[in-house]
PDB file of C-alpha atoms in Angstrom:
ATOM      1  CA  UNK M   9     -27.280 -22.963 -72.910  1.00 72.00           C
ATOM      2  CA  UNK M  10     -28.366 -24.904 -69.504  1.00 81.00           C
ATOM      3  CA  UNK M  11     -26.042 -27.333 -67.881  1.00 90.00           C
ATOM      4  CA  UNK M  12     -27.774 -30.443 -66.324  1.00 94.00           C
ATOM      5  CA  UNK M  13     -25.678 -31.381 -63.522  1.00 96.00           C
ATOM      6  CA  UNK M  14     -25.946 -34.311 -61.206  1.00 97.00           C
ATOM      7  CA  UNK M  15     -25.614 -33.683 -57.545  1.00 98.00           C
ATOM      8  CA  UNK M  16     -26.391 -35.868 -53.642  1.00 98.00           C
ATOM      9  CA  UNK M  17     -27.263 -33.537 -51.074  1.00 98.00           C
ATOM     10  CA  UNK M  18     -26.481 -34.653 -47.472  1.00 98.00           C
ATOM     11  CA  UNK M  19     -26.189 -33.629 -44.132  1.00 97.00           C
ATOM     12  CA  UNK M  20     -23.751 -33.976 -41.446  1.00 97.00           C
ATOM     13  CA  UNK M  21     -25.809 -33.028 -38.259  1.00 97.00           C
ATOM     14  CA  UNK M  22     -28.308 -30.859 -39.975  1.00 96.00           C
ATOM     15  CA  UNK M  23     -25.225 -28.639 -41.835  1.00 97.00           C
ATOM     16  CA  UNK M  24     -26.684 -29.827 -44.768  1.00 98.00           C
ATOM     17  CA  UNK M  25     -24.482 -29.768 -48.626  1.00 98.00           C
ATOM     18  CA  UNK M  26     -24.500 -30.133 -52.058  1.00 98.00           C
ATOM     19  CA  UNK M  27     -22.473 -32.627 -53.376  1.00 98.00           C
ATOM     20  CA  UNK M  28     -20.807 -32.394 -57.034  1.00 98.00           C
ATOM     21  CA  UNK M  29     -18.157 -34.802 -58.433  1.00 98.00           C
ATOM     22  CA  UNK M  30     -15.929 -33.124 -60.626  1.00 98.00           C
ATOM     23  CA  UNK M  31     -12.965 -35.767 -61.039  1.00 98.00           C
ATOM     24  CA  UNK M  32     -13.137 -35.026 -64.807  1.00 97.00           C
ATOM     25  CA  UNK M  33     -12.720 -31.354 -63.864  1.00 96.00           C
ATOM     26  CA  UNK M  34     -15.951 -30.825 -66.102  1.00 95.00           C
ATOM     27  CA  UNK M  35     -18.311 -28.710 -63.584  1.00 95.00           C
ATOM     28  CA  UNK M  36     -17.484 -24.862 -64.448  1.00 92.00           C
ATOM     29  CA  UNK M  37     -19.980 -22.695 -61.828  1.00 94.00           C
ATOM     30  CA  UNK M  38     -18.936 -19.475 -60.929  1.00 96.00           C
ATOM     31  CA  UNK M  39     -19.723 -18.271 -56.752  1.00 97.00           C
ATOM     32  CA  UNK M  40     -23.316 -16.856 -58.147  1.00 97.00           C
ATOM     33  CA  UNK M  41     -24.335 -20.069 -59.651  1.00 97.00           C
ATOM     34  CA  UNK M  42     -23.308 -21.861 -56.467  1.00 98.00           C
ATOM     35  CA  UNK M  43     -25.599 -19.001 -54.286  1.00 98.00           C
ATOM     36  CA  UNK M  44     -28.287 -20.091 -56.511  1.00 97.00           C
ATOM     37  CA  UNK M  45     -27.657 -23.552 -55.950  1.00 98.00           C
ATOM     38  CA  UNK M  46     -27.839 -23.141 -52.222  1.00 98.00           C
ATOM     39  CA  UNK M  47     -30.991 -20.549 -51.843  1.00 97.00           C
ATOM     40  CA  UNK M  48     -33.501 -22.701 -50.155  1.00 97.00           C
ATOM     41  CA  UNK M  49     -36.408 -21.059 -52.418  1.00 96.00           C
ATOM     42  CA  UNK M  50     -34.782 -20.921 -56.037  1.00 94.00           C
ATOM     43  CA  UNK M  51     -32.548 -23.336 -55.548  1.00 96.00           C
ATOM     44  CA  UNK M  52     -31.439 -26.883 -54.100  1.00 98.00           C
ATOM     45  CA  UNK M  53     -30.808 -25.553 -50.867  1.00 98.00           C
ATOM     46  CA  UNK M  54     -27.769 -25.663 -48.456  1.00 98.00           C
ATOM     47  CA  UNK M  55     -25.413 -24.252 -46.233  1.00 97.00           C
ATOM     48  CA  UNK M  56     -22.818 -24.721 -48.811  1.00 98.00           C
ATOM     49  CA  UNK M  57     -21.075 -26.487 -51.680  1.00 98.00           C
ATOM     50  CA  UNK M  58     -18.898 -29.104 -52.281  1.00 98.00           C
ATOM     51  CA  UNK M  59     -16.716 -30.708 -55.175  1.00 98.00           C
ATOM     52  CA  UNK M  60     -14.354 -33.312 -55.068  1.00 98.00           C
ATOM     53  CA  UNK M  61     -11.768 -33.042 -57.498  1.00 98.00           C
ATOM     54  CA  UNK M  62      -8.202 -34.588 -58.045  1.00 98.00           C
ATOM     55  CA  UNK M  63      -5.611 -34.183 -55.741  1.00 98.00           C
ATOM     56  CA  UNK M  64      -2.827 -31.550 -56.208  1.00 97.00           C
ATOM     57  CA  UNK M  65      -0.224 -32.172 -53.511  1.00 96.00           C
ATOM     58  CA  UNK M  66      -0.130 -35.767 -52.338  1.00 97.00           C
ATOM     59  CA  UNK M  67      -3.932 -36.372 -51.185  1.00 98.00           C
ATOM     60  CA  UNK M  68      -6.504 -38.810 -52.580  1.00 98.00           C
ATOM     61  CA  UNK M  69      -8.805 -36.144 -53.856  1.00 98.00           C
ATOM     62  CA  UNK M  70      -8.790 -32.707 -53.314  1.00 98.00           C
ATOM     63  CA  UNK M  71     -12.352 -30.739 -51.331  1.00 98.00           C
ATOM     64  CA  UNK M  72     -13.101 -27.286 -52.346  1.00 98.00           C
ATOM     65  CA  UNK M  73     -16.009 -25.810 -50.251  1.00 98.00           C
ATOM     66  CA  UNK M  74     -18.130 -22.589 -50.866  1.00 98.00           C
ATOM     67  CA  UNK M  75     -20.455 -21.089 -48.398  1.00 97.00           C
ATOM     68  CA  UNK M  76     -24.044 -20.436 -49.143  1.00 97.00           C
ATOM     69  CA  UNK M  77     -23.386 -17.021 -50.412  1.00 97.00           C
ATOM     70  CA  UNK M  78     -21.036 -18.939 -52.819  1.00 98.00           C
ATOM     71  CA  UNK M  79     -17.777 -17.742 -51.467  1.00 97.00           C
ATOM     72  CA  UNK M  80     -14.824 -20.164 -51.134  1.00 97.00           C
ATOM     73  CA  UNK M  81     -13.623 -21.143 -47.575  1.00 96.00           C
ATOM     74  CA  UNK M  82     -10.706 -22.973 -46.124  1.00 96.00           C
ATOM     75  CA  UNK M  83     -12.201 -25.794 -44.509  1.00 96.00           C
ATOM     76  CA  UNK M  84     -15.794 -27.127 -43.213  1.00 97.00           C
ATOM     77  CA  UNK M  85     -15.643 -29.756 -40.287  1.00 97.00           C
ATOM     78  CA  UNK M  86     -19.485 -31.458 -41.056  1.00 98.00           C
ATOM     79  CA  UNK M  87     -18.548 -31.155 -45.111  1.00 98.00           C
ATOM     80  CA  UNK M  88     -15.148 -33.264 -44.579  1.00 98.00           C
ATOM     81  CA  UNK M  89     -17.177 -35.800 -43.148  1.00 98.00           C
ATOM     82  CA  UNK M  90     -19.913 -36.052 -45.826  1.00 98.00           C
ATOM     83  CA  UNK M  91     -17.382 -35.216 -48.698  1.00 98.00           C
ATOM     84  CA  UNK M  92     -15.545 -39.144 -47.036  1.00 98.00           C
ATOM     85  CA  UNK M  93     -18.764 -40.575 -47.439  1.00 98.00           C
ATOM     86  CA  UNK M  94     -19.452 -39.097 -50.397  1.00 98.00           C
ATOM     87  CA  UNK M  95     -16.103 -39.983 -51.971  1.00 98.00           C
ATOM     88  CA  UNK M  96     -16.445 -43.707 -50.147  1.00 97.00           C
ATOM     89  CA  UNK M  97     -19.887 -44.181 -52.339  1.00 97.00           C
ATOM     90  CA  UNK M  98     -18.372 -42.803 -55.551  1.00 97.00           C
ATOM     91  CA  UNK M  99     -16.400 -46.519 -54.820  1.00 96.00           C
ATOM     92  CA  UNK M 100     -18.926 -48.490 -54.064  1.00 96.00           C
ATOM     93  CA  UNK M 101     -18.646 -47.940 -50.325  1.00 94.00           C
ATOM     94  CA  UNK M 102     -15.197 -49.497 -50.945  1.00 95.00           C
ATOM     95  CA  UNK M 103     -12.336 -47.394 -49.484  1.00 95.00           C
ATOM     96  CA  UNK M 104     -10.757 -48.181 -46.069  1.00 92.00           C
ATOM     97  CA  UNK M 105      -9.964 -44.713 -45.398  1.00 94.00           C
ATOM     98  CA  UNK M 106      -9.440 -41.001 -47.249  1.00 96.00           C
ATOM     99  CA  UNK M 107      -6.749 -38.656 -47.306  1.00 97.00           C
ATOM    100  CA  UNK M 108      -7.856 -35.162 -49.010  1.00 98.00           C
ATOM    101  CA  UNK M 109      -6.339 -32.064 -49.351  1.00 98.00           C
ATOM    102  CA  UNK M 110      -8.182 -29.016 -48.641  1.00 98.00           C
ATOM    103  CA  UNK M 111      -7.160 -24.662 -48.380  1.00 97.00           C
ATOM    104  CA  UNK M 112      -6.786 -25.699 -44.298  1.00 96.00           C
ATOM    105  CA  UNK M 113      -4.256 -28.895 -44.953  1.00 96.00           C
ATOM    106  CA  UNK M 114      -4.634 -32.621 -45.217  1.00 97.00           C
ATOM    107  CA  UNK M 115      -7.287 -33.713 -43.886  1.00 97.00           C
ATOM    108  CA  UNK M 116      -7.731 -37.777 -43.317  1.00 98.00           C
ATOM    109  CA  UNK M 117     -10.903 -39.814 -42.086  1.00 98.00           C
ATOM    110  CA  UNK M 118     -11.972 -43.291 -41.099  1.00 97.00           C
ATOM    111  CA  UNK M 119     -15.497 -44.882 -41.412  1.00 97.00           C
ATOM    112  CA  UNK M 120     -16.987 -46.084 -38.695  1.00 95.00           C
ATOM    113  CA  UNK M 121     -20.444 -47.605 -40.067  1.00 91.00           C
ATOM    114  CA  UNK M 122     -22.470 -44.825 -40.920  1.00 91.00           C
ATOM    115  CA  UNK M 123     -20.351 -42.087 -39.302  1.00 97.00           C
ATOM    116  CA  UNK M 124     -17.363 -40.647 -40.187  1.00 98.00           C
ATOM    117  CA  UNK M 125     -14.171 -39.296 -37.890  1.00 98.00           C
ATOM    118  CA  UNK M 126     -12.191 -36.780 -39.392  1.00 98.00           C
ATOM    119  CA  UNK M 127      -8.227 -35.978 -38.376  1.00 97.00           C
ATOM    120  CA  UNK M 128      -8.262 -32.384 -38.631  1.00 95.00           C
ATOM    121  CA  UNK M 129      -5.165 -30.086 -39.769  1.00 93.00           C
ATOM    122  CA  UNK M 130      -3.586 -28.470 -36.472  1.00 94.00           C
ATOM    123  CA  UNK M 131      -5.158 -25.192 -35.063  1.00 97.00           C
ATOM    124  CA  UNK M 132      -3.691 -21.991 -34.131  1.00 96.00           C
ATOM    125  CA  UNK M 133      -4.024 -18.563 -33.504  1.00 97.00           C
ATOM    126  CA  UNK M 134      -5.083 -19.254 -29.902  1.00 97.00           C
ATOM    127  CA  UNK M 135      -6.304 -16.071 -27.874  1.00 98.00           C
ATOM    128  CA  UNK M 136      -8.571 -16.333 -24.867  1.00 98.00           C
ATOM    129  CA  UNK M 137     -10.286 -13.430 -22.541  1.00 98.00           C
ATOM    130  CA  UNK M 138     -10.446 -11.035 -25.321  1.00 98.00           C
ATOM    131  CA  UNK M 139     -13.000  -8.041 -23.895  1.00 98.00           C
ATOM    132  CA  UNK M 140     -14.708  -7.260 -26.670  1.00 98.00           C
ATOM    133  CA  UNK M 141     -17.695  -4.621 -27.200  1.00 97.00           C
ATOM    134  CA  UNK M 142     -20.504  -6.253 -29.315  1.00 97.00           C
ATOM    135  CA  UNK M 143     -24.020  -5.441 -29.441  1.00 94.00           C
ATOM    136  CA  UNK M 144     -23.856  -3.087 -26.589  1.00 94.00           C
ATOM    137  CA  UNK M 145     -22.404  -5.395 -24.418  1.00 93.00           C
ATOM    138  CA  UNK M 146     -18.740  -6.287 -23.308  1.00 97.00           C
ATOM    139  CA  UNK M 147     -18.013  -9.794 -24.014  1.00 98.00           C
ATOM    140  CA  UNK M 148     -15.349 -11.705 -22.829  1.00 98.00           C
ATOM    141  CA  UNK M 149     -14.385 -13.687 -26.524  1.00 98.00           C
ATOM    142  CA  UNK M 150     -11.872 -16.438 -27.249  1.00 98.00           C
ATOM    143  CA  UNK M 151     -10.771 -17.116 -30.138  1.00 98.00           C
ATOM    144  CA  UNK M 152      -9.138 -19.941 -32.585  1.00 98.00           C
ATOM    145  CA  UNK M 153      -8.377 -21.016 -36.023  1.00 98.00           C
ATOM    146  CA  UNK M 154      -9.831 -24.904 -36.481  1.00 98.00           C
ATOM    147  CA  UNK M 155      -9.194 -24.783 -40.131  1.00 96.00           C
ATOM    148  CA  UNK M 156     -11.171 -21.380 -40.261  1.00 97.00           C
ATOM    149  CA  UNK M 157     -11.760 -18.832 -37.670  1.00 98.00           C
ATOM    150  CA  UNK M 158     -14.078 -19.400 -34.960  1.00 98.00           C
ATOM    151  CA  UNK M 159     -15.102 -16.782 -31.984  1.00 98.00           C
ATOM    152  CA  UNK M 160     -16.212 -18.394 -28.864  1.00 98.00           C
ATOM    153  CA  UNK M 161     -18.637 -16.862 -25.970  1.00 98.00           C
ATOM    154  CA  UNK M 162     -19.574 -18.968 -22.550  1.00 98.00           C
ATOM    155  CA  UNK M 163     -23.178 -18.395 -21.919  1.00 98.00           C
ATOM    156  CA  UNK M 164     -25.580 -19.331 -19.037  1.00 97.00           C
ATOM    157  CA  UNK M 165     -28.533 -19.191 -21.090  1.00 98.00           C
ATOM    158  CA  UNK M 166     -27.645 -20.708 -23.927  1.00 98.00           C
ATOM    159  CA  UNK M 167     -31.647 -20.812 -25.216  1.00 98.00           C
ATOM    160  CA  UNK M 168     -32.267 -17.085 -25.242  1.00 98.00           C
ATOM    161  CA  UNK M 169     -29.116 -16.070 -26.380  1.00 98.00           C
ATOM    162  CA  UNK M 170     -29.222 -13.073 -29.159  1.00 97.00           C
ATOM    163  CA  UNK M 171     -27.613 -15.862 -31.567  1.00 98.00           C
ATOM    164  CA  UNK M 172     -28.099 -14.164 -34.811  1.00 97.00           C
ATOM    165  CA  UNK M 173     -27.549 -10.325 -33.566  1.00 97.00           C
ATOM    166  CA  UNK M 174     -24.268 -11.157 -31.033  1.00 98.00           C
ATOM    167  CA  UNK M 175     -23.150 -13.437 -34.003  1.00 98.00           C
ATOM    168  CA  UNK M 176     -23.370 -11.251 -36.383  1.00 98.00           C
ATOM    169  CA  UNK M 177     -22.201  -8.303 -34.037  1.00 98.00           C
ATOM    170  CA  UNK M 178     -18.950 -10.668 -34.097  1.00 98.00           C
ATOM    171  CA  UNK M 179     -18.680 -12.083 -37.681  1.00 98.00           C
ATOM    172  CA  UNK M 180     -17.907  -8.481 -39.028  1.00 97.00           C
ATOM    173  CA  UNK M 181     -16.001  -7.102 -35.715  1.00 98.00           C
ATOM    174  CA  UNK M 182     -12.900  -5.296 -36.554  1.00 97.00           C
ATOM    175  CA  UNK M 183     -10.931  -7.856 -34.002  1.00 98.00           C
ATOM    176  CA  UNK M 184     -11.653 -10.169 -36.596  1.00 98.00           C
ATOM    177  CA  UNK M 185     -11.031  -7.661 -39.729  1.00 97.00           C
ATOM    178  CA  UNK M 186     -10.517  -7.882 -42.631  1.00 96.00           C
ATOM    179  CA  UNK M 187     -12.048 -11.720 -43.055  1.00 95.00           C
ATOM    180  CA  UNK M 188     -14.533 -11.811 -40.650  1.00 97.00           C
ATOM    181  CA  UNK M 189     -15.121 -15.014 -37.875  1.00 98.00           C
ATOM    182  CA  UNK M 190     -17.390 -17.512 -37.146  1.00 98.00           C
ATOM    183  CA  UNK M 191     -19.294 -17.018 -33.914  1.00 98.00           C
ATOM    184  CA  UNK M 192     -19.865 -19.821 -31.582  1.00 98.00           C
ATOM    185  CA  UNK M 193     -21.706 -19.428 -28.265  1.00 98.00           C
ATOM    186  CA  UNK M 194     -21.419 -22.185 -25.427  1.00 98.00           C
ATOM    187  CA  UNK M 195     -22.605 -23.659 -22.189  1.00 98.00           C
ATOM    188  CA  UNK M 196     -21.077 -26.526 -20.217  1.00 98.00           C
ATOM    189  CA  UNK M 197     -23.707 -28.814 -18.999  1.00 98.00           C
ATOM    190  CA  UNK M 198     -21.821 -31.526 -17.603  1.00 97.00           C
ATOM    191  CA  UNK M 199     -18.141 -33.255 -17.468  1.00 95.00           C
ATOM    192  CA  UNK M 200     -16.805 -33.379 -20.856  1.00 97.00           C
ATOM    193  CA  UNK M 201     -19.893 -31.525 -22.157  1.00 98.00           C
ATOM    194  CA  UNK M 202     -20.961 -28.594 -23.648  1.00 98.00           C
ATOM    195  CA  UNK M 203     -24.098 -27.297 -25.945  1.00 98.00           C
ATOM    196  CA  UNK M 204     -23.497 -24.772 -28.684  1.00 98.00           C
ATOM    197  CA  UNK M 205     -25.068 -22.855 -31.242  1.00 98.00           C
ATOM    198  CA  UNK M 206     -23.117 -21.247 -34.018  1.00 98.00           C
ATOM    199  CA  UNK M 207     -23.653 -18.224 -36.102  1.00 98.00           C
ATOM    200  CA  UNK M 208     -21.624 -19.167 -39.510  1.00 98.00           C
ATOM    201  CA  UNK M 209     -19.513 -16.714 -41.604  1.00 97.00           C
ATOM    202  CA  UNK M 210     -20.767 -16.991 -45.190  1.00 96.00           C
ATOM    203  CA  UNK M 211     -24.321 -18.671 -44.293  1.00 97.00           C
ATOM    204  CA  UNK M 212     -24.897 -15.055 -42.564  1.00 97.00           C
ATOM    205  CA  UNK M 213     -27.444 -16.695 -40.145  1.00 97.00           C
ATOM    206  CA  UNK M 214     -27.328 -19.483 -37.405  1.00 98.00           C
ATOM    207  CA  UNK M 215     -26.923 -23.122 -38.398  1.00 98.00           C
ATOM    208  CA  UNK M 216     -28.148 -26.429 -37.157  1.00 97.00           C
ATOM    209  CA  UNK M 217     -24.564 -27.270 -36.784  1.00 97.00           C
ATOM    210  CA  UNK M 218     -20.683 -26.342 -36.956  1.00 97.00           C
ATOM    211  CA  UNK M 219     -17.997 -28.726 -37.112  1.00 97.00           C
ATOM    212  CA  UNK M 220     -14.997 -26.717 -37.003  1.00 98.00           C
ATOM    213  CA  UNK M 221     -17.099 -24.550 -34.824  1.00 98.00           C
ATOM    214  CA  UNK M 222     -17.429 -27.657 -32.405  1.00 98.00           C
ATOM    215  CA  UNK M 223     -13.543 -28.302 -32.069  1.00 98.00           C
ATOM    216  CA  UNK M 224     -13.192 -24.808 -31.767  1.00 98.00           C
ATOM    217  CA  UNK M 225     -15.320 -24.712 -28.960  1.00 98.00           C
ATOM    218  CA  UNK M 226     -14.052 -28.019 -27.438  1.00 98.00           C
ATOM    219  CA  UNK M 227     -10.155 -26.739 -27.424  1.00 98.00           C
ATOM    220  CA  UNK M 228     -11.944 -23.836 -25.510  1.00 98.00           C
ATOM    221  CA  UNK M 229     -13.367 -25.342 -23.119  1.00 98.00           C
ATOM    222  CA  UNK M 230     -10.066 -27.251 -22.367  1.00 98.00           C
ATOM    223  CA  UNK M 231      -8.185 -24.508 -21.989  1.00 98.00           C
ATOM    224  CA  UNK M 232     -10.886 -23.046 -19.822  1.00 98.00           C
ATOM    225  CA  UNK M 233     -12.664 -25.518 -17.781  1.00 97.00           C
ATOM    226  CA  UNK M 234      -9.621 -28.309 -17.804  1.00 97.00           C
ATOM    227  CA  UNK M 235     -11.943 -30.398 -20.189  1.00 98.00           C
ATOM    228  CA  UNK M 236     -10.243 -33.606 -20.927  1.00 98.00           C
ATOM    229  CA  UNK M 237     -10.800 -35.750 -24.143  1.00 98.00           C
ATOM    230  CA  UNK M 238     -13.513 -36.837 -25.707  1.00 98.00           C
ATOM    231  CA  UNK M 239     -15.276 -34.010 -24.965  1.00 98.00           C
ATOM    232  CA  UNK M 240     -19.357 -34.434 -26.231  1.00 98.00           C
ATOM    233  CA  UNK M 241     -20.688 -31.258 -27.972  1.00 98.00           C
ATOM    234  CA  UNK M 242     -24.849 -31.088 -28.465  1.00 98.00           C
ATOM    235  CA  UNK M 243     -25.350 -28.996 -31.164  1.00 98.00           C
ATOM    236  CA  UNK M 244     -28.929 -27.334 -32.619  1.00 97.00           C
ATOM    237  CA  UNK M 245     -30.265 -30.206 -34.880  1.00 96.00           C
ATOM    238  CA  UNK M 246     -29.973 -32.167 -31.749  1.00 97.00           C
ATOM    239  CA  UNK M 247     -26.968 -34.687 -32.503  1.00 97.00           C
ATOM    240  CA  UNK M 248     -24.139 -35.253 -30.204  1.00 98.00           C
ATOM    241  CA  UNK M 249     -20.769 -35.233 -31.472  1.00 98.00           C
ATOM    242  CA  UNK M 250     -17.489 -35.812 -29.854  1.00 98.00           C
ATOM    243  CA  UNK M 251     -14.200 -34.132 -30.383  1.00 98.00           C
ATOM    244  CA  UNK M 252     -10.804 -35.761 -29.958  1.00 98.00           C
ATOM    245  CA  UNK M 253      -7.151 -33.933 -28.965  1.00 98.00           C
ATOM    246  CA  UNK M 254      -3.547 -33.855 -27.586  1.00 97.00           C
ATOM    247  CA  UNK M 255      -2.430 -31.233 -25.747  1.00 95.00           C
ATOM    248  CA  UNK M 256       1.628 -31.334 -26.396  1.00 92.00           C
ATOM    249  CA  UNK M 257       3.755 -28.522 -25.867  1.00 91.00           C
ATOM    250  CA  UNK M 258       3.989 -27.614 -29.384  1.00 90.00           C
ATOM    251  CA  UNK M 259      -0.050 -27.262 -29.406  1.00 93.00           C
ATOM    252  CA  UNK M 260      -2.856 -29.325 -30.338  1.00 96.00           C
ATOM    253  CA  UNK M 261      -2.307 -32.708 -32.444  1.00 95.00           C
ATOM    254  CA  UNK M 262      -4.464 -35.571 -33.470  1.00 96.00           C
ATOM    255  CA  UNK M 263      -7.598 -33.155 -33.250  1.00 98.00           C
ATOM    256  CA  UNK M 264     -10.676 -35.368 -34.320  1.00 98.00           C
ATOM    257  CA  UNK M 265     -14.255 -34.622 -35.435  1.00 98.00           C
ATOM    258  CA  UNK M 266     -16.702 -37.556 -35.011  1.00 98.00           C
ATOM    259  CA  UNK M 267     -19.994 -37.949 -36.243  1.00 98.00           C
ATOM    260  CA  UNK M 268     -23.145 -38.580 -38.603  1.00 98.00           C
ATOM    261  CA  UNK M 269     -23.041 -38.015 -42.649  1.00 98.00           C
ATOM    262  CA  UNK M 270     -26.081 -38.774 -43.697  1.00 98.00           C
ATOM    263  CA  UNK M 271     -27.595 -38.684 -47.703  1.00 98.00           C
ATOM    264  CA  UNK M 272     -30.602 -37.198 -48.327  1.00 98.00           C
ATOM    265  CA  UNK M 273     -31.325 -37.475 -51.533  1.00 98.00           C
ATOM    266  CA  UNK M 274     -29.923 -37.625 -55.531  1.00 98.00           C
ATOM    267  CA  UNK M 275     -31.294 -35.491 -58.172  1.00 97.00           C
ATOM    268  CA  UNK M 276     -30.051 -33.149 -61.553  1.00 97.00           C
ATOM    269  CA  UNK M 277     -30.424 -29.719 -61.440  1.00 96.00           C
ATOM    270  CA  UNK M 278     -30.353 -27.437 -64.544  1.00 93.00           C
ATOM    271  CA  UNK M 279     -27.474 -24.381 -63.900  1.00 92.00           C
TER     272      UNK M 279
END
């Protein structure tokens, strides 16, 4: 028997999502239902999933997000902001501010107008210069956790970079066994900013955008180049987005992702 269910899609920076609400705890899809959801010829089509759902361990709601081949991840830095929005018009466009739980950590956000800027759960696992054979070439990889795993390769030509085959070279490297990493590859253009283009674990291809991939690459480029914050990050759809951090002794704190969240478009969709 077909379930009708009633979903938003929306995009945060071209990293585009569907949207379910499942407060009642009512939607039941298993990970192949959600890869049929997110097929871009049989389905809605997306780079992933998300539900909102009640909170667990202190938040307002609770975010689970699957990837497009309907696997569940930790965290996703353009879904947080267009699961806020999504949550804020499930109110009426009401709420001051969010607090939600997700596999990553609490995650909070503020709305500012259209946009939304998320506070993003420390990251760790910092390791730069990592010489790395990939595609037949030695790369010199850094790496970070922003909520998930994220590789990241400085570039001079950031157009004709092998995205898809150094990414993928990357995603399933045994440095980065047994879970695999996001693969982010960067060039500084300016003071404070850098372009990137990100190969995503789970979508198996490039995407128009990355936030965790973003901060990842931000923190990087601190580290690297003595970037101070904001730093601005252009990413493929062509938006501009702009990362926020402390550097403290203990690490990174008060890491922020700011940007777009647009809707797209309602609809019901039989599963």
């Amino acid at each position: 028997m077909a379930t009708t269910l009633k979903f938003w899609k929306m995009n945060g920076a071209g990293n585009d999502f569907v949207m379910l609400d499942n407060r009642t705890q009512s939607v039941q899809i298993d990970n192949a239902t959600i890869a049929r959801l997110c097929d871009r010829h049989r389905g809605v089509g997306a780079d992933g999933l998300l539900l909102v759902e009640p909170p667990t361990d202190g938040g307002d709601f609770k975010m689970r997000y699957h990837n497009a081949d309907g696997g569940e991840a930790e965290m996703c830095g353009n879904g947080a902001r267009c699961f806020a929005r999504y949550v804020n018009r499930l109110h009426d466009d009401k709420l001051g501010g969010l607090k939600f739980e997700t596999l990553a950590g609490m995650i909070s956000a503020d709305y500012l107008g259209d946009q939304v800027r998320i506070n993003m759960s420390p990251p760790h696992s910092l390791k730069l210069n990592q010489t790395l054979p990939v595609e037949g070439a030695e790369l010199t990889v850094h790496s970070v956790n922003t909520g998930v795993p994220h590789a990241v390769v400085f570039v001079q030509d950031l157009e004709n970079t092998n995205v898809r085959g150094l990414g993928a070279g990357l995603r399933y490297h045994t440095a980065f066994a047994p879970k695999g990493t996001n693969a982010n590859f960067v060039k500084v253009t300016g003071p404070n900013s850098i372009s990137i283009r990100t190969y995503e674990r789970g979508v198996e291809d490039e995407t128009l955008a990355c936030g965790t991939g973003m901060v990842a690459c931000a923190l990087i480029a601190h580290e690297l180049h003595g970037f101070t914050s904001p730093v601005s990050v252009l990413v493929r759809g062509g938006d501009t987005l702009q990362i926020g951090f402390e550097k403290t002794a203990d690490g990174y704190q008060n890491v922020t992702l700011h940007g777009p969240a647009d809707f797209v478009f309602e609809g019901t969709v039989e599963v």
